[in-house]
mmCIF file of the C-alpha atoms, coordinates in Angstrom:
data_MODEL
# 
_entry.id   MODEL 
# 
loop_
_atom_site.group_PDB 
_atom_site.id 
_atom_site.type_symbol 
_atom_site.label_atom_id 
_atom_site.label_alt_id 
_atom_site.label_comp_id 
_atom_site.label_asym_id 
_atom_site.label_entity_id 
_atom_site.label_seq_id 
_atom_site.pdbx_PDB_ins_code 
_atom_site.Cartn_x 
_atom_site.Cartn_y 
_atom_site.Cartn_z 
_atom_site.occupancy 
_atom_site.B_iso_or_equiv 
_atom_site.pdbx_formal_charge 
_atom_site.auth_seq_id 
_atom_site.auth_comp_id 
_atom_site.auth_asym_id 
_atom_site.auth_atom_id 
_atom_site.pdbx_PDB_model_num 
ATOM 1   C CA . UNK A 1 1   ? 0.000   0.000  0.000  1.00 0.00 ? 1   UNK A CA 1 
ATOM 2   C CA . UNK A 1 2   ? 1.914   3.325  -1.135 1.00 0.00 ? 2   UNK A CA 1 
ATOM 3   C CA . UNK A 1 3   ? 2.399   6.510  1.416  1.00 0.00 ? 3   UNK A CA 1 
ATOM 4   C CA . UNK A 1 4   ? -1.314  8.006  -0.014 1.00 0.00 ? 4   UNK A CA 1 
ATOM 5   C CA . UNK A 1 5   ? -3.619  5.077  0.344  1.00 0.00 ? 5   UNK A CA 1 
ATOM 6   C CA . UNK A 1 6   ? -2.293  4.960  3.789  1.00 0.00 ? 6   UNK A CA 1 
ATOM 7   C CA . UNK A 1 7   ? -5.260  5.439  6.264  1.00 0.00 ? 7   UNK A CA 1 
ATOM 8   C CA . UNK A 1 8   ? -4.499  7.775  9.866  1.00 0.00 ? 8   UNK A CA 1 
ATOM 9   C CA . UNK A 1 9   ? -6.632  7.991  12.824 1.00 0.00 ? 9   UNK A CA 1 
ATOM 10  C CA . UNK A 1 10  ? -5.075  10.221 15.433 1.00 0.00 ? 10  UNK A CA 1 
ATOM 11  C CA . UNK A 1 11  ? -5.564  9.668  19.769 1.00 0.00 ? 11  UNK A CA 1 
ATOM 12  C CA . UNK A 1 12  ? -5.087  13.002 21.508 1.00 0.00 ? 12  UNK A CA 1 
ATOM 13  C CA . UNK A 1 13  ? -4.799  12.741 25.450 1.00 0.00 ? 13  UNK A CA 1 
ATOM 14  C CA . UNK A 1 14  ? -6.169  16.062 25.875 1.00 0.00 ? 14  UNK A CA 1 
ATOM 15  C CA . UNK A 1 15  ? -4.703  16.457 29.112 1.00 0.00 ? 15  UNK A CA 1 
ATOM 16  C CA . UNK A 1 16  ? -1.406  15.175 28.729 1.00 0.00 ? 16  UNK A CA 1 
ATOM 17  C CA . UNK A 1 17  ? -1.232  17.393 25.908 1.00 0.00 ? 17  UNK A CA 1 
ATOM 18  C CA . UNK A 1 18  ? -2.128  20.314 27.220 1.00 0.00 ? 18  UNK A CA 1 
ATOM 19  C CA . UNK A 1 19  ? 0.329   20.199 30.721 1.00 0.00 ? 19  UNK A CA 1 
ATOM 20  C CA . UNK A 1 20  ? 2.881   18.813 28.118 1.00 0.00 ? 20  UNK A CA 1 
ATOM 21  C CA . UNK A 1 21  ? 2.339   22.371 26.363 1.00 0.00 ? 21  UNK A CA 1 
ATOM 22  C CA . UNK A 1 22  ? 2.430   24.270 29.679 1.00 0.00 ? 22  UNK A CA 1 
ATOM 23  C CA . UNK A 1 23  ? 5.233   23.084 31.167 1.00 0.00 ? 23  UNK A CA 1 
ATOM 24  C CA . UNK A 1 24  ? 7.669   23.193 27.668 1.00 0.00 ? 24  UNK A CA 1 
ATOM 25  C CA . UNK A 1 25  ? 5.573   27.161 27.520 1.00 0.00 ? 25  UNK A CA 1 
ATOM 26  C CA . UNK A 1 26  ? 4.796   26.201 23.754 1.00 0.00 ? 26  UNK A CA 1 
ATOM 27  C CA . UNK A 1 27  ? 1.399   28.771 23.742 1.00 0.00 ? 27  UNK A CA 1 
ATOM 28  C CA . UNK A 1 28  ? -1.272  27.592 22.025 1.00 0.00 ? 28  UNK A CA 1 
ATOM 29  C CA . UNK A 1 29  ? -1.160  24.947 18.801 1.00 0.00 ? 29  UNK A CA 1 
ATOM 30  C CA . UNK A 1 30  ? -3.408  25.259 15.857 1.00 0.00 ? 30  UNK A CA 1 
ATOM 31  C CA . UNK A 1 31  ? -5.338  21.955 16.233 1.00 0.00 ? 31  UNK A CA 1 
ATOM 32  C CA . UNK A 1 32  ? -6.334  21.941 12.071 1.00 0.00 ? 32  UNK A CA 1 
ATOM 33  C CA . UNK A 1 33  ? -2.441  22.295 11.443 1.00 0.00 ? 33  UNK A CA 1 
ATOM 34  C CA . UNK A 1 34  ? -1.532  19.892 14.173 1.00 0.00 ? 34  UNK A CA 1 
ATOM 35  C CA . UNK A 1 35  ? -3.710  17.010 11.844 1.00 0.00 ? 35  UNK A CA 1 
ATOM 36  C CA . UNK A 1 36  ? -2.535  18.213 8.554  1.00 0.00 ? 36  UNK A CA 1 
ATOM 37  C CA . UNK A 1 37  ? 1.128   18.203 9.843  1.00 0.00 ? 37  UNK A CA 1 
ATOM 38  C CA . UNK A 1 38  ? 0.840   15.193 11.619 1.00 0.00 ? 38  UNK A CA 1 
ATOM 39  C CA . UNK A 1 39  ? -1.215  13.108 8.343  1.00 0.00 ? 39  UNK A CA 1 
ATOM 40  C CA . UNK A 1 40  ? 0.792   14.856 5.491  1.00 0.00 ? 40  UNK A CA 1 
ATOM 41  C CA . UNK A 1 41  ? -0.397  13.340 2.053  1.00 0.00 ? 41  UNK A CA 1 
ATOM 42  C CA . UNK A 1 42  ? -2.195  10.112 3.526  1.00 0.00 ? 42  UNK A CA 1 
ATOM 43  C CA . UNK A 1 43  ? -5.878  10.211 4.550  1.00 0.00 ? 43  UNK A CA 1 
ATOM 44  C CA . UNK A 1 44  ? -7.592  11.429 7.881  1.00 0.00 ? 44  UNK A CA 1 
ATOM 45  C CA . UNK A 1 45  ? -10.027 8.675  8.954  1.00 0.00 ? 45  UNK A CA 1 
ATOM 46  C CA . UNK A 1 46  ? -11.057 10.980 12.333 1.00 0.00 ? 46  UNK A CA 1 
ATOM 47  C CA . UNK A 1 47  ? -9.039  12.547 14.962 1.00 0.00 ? 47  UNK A CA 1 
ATOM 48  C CA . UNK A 1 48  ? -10.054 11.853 18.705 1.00 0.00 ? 48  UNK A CA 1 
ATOM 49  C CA . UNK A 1 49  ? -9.228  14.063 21.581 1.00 0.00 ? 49  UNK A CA 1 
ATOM 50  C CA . UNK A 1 50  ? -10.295 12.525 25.366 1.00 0.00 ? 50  UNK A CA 1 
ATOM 51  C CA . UNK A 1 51  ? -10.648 15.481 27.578 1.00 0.00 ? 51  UNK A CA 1 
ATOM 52  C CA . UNK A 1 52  ? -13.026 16.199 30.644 1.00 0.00 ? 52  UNK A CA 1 
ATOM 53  C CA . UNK A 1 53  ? -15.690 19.412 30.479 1.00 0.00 ? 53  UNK A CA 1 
ATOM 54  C CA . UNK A 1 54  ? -14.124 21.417 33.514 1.00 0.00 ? 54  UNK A CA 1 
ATOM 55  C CA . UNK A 1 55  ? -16.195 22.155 36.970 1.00 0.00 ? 55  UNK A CA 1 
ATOM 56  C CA . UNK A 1 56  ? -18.077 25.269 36.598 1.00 0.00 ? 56  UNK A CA 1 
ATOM 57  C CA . UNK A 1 57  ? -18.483 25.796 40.168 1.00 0.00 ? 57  UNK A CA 1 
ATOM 58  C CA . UNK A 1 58  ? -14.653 25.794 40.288 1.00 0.00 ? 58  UNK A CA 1 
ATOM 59  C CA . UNK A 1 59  ? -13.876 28.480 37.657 1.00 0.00 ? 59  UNK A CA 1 
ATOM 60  C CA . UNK A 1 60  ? -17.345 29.747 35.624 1.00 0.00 ? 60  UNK A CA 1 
ATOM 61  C CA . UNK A 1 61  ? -14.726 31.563 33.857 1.00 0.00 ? 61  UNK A CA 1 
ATOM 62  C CA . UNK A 1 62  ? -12.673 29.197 32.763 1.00 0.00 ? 62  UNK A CA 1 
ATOM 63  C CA . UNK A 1 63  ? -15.349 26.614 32.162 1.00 0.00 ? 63  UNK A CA 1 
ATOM 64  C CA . UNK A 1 64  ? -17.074 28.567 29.795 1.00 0.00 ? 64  UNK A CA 1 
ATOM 65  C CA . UNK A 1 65  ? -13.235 29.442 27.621 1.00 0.00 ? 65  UNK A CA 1 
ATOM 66  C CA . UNK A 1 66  ? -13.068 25.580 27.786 1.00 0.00 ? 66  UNK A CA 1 
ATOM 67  C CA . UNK A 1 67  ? -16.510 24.997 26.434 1.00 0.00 ? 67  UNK A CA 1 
ATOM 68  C CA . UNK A 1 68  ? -15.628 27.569 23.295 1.00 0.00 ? 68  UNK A CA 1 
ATOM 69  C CA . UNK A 1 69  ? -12.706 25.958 22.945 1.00 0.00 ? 69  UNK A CA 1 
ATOM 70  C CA . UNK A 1 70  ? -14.061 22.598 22.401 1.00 0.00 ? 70  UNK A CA 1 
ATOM 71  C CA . UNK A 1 71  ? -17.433 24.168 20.273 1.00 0.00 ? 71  UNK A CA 1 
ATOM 72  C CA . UNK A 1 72  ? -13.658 25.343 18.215 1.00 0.00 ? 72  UNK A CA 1 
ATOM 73  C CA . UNK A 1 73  ? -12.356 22.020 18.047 1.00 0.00 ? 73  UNK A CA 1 
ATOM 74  C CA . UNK A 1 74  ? -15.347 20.157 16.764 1.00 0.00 ? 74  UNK A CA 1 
ATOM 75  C CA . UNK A 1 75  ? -15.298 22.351 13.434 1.00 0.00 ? 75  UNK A CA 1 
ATOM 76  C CA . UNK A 1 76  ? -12.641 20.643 12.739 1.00 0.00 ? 76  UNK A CA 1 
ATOM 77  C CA . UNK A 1 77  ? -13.268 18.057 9.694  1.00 0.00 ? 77  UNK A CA 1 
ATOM 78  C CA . UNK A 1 78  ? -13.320 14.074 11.359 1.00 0.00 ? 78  UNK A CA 1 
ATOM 79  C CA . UNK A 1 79  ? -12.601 15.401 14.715 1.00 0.00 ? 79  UNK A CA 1 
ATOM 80  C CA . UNK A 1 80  ? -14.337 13.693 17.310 1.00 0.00 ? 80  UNK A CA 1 
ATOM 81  C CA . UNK A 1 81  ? -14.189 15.078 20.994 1.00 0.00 ? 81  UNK A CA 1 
ATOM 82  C CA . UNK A 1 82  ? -14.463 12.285 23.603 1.00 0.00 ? 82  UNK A CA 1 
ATOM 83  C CA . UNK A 1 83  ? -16.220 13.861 27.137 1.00 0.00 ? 83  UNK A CA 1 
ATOM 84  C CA . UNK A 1 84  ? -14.254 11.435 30.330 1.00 0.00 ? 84  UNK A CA 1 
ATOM 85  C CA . UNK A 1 85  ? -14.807 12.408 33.709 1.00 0.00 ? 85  UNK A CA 1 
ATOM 86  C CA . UNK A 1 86  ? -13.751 15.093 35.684 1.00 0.00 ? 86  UNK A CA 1 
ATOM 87  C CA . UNK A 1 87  ? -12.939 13.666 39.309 1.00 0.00 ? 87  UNK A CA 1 
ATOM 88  C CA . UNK A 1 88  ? -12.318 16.990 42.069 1.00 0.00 ? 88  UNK A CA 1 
ATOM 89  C CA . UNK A 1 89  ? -11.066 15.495 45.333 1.00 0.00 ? 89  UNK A CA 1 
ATOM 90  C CA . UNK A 1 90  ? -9.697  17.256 48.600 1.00 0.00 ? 90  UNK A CA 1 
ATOM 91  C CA . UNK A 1 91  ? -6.082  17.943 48.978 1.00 0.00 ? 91  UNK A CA 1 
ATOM 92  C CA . UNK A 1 92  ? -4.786  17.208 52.931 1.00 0.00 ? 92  UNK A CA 1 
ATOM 93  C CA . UNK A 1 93  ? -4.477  20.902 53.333 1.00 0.00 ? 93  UNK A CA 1 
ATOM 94  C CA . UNK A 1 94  ? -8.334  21.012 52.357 1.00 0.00 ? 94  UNK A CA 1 
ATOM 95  C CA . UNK A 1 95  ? -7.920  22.847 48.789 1.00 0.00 ? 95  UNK A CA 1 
ATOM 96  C CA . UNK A 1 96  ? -9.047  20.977 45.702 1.00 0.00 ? 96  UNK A CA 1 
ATOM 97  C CA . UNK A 1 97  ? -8.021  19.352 42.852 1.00 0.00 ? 97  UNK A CA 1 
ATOM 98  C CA . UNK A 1 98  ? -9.333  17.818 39.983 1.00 0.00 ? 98  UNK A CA 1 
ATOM 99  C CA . UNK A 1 99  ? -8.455  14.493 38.023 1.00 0.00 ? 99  UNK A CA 1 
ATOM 100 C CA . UNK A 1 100 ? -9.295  13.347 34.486 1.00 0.00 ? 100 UNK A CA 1 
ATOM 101 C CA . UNK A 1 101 ? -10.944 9.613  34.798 1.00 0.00 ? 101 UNK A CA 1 
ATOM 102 C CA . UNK A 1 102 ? -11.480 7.427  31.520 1.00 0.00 ? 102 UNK A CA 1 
ATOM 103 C CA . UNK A 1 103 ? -9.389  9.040  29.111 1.00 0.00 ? 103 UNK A CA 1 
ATOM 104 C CA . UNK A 1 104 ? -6.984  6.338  29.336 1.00 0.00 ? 104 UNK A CA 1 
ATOM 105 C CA . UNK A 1 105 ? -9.536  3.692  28.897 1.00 0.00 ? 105 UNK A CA 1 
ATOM 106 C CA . UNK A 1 106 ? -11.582 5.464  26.447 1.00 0.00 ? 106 UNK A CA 1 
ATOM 107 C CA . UNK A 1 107 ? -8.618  6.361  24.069 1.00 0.00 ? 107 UNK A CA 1 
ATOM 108 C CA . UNK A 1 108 ? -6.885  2.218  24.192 1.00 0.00 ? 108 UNK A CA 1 
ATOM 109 C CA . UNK A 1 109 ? -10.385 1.008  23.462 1.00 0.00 ? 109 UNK A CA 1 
ATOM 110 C CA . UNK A 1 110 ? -11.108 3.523  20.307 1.00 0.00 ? 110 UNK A CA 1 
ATOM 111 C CA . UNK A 1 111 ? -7.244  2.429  19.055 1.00 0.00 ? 111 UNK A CA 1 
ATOM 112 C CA . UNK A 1 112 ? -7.781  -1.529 19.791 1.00 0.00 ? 112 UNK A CA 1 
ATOM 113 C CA . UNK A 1 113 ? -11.269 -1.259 17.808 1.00 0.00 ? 113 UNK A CA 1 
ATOM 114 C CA . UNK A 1 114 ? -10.620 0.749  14.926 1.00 0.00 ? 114 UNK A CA 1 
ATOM 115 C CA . UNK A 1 115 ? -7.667  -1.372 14.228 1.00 0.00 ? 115 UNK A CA 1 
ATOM 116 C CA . UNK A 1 116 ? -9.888  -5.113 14.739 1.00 0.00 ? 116 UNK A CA 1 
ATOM 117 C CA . UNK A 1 117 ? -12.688 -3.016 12.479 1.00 0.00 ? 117 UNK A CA 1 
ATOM 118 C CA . UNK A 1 118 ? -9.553  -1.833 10.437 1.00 0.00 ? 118 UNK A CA 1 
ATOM 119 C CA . UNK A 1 119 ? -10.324 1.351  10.196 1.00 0.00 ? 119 UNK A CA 1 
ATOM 120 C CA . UNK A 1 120 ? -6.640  2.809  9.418  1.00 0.00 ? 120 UNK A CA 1 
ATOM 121 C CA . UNK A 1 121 ? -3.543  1.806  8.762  1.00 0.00 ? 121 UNK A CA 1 
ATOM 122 C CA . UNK A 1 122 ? -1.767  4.159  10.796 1.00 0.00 ? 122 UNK A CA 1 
ATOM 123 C CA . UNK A 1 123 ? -2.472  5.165  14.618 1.00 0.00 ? 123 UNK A CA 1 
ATOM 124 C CA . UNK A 1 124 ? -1.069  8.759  15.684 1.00 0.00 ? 124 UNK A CA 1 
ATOM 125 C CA . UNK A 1 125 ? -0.468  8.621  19.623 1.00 0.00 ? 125 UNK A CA 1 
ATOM 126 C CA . UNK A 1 126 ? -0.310  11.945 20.934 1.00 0.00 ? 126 UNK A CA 1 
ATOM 127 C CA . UNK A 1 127 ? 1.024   11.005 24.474 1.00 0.00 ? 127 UNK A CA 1 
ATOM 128 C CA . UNK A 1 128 ? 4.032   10.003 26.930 1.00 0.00 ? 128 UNK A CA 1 
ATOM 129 C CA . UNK A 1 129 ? 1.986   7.408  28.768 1.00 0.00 ? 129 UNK A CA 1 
ATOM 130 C CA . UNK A 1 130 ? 3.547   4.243  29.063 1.00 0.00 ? 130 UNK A CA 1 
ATOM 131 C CA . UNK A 1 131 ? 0.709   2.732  29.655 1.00 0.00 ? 131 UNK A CA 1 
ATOM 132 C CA . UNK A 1 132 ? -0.150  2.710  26.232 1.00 0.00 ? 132 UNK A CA 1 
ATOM 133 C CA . UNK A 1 133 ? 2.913   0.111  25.402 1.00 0.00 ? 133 UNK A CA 1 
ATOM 134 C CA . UNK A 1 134 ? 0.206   -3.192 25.419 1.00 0.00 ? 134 UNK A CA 1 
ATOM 135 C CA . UNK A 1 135 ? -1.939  -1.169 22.798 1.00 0.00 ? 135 UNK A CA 1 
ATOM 136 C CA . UNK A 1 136 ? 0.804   -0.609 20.775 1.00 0.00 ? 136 UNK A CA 1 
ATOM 137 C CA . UNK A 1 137 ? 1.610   -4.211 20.946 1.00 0.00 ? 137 UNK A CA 1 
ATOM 138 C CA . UNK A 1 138 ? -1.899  -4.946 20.223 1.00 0.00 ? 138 UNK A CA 1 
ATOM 139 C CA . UNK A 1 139 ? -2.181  -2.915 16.897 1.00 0.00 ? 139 UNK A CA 1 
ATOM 140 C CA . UNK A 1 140 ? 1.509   -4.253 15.395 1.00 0.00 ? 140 UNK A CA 1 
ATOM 141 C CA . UNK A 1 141 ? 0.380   -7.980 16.020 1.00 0.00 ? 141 UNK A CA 1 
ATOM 142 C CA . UNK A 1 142 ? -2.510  -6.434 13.983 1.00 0.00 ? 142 UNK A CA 1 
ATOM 143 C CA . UNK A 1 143 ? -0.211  -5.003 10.869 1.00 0.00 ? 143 UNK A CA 1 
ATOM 144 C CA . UNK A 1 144 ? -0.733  -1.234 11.930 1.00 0.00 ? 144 UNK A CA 1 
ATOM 145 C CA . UNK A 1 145 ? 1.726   1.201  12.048 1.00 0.00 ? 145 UNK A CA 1 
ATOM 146 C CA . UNK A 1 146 ? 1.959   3.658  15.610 1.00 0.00 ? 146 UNK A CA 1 
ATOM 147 C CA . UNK A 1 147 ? 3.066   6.759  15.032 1.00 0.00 ? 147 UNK A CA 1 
ATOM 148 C CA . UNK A 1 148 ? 4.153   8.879  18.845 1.00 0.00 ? 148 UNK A CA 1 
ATOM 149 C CA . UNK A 1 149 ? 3.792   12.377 19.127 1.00 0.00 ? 149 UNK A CA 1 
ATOM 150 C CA . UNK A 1 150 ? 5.822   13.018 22.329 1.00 0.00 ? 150 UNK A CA 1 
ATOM 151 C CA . UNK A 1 151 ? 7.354   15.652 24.543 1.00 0.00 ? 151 UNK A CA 1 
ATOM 152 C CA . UNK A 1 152 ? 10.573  15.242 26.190 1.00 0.00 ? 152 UNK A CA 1 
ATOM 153 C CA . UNK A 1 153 ? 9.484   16.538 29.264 1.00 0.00 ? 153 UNK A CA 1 
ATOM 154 C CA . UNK A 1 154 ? 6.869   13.579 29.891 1.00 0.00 ? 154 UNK A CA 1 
ATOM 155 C CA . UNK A 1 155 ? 7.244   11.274 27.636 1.00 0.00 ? 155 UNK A CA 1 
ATOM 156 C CA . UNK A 1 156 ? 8.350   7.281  28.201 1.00 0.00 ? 156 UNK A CA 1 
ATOM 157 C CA . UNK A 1 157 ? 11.002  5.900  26.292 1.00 0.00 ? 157 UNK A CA 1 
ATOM 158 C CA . UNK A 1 158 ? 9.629   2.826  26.044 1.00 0.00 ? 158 UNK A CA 1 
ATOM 159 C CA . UNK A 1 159 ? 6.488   3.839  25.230 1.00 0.00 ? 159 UNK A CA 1 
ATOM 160 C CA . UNK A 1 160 ? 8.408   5.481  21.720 1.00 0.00 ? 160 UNK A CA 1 
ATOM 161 C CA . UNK A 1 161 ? 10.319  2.215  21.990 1.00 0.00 ? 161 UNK A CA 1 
ATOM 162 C CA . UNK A 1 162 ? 7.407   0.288  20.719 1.00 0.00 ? 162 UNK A CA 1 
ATOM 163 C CA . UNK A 1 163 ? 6.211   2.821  18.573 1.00 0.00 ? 163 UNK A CA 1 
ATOM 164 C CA . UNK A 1 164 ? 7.029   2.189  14.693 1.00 0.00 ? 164 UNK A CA 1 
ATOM 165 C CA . UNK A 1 165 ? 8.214   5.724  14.805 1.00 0.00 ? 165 UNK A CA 1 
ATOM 166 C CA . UNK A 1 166 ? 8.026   8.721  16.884 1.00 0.00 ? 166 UNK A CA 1 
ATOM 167 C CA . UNK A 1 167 ? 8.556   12.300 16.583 1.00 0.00 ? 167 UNK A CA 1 
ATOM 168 C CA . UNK A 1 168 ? 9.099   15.536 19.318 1.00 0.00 ? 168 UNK A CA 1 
ATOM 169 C CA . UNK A 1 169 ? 6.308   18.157 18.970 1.00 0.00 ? 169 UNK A CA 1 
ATOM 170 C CA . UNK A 1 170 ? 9.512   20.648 18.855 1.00 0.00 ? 170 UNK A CA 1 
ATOM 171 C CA . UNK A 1 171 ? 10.217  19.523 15.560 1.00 0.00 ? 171 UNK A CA 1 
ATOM 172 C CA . UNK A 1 172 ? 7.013   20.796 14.070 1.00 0.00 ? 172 UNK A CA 1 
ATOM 173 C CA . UNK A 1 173 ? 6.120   23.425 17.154 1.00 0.00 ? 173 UNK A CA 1 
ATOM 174 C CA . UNK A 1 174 ? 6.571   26.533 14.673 1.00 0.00 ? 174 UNK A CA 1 
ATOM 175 C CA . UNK A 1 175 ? 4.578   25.272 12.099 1.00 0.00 ? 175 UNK A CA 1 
ATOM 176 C CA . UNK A 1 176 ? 0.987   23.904 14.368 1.00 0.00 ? 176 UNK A CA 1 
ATOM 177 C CA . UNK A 1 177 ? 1.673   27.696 16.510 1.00 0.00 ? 177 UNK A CA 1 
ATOM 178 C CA . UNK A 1 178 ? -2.053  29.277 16.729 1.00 0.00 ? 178 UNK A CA 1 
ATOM 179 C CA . UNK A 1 179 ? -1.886  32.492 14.546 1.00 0.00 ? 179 UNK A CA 1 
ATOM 180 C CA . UNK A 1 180 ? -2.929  35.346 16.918 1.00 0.00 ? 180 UNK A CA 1 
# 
């Protein structure tokens, strides 16, 4: 099957992306040129990106910058955004935090189906989490290719390992930088 016929579907941990952003202070990415960069002459089959809706009663502010965000995101052509759960807990000096629940779960199952439904060719991973390494195993025994999108800062080398390639957002930061 030649480089065009090849078919992508891309797995965005929302979260990990975005702290992986914060912490290299990369700004904010241009999501369209993030998929075009990322899929390059093959096809887009869908992009999905896991994320949890914030808590309102935390930051009405920020929730409702979030939800525009998001309303953004979904014009997007064959993006998909998958809604996880948003888990706020009690720190032991009584603040509050919050977690992201199901993301992980959500994102292996959508990879581990669309490859037994072969739906693509080619899985883009956009995340450091070893965790993923028995998914990736999963979709080579199946004759698909896993493509990483890491960041040095919190990505696993074995994770990228097991990857059929990788590649370091910094390589293509400047071109996926949200005009403003």
């Amino acid at each position: 099957m030649g480089e065009e016929e090849e078919r992508v579907s891309i797995f965005i941990d929302g979260n990990n992306l975005y702290h992986s952003l914060n912490r290299i202070k990369a700004g904010k990415i241009d999501y369209g040129k993030l998929i075009n960069e990322l899929v390059g002459k093959r096809k887009l089959i869908n992009a999905f990106y896991y994320i949890a809706p914030l808590d309102i009663t935390s930051n009405e502010e920020r929730y409702w910058k979030h939800q525009k965000f998001l309303a953004e995101l979904e014009k997007i052509p064959c993006f998909k955004i998958v809604l996880c759960t948003l888990r706020k807990y009690q720190n032991p000096d009584g603040t509050f935090g919050f977690e992201v629940k199901g993301d992980d779960v959500y994102l292996a199952n959508d990879m581990i189906v669309g490859a037994y439904e072969n739906l693509y060719d080619v899985a883009i991973l956009i995340s450091g989490d070893e965790d993923f390494i028995p998914v990736v195993n999963t979709l080579k025994k199946l004759d698909k290719k896993v493509e990483n999108l890491y960041f040095t800062s919190s990505s696993s080398k074995n994770l990228r390992k097991t990857c059929t390639s990788y590649l370091n957002i910094r390589n293509i930061l400047d071109k996926i930088k949200l005009d403003e």
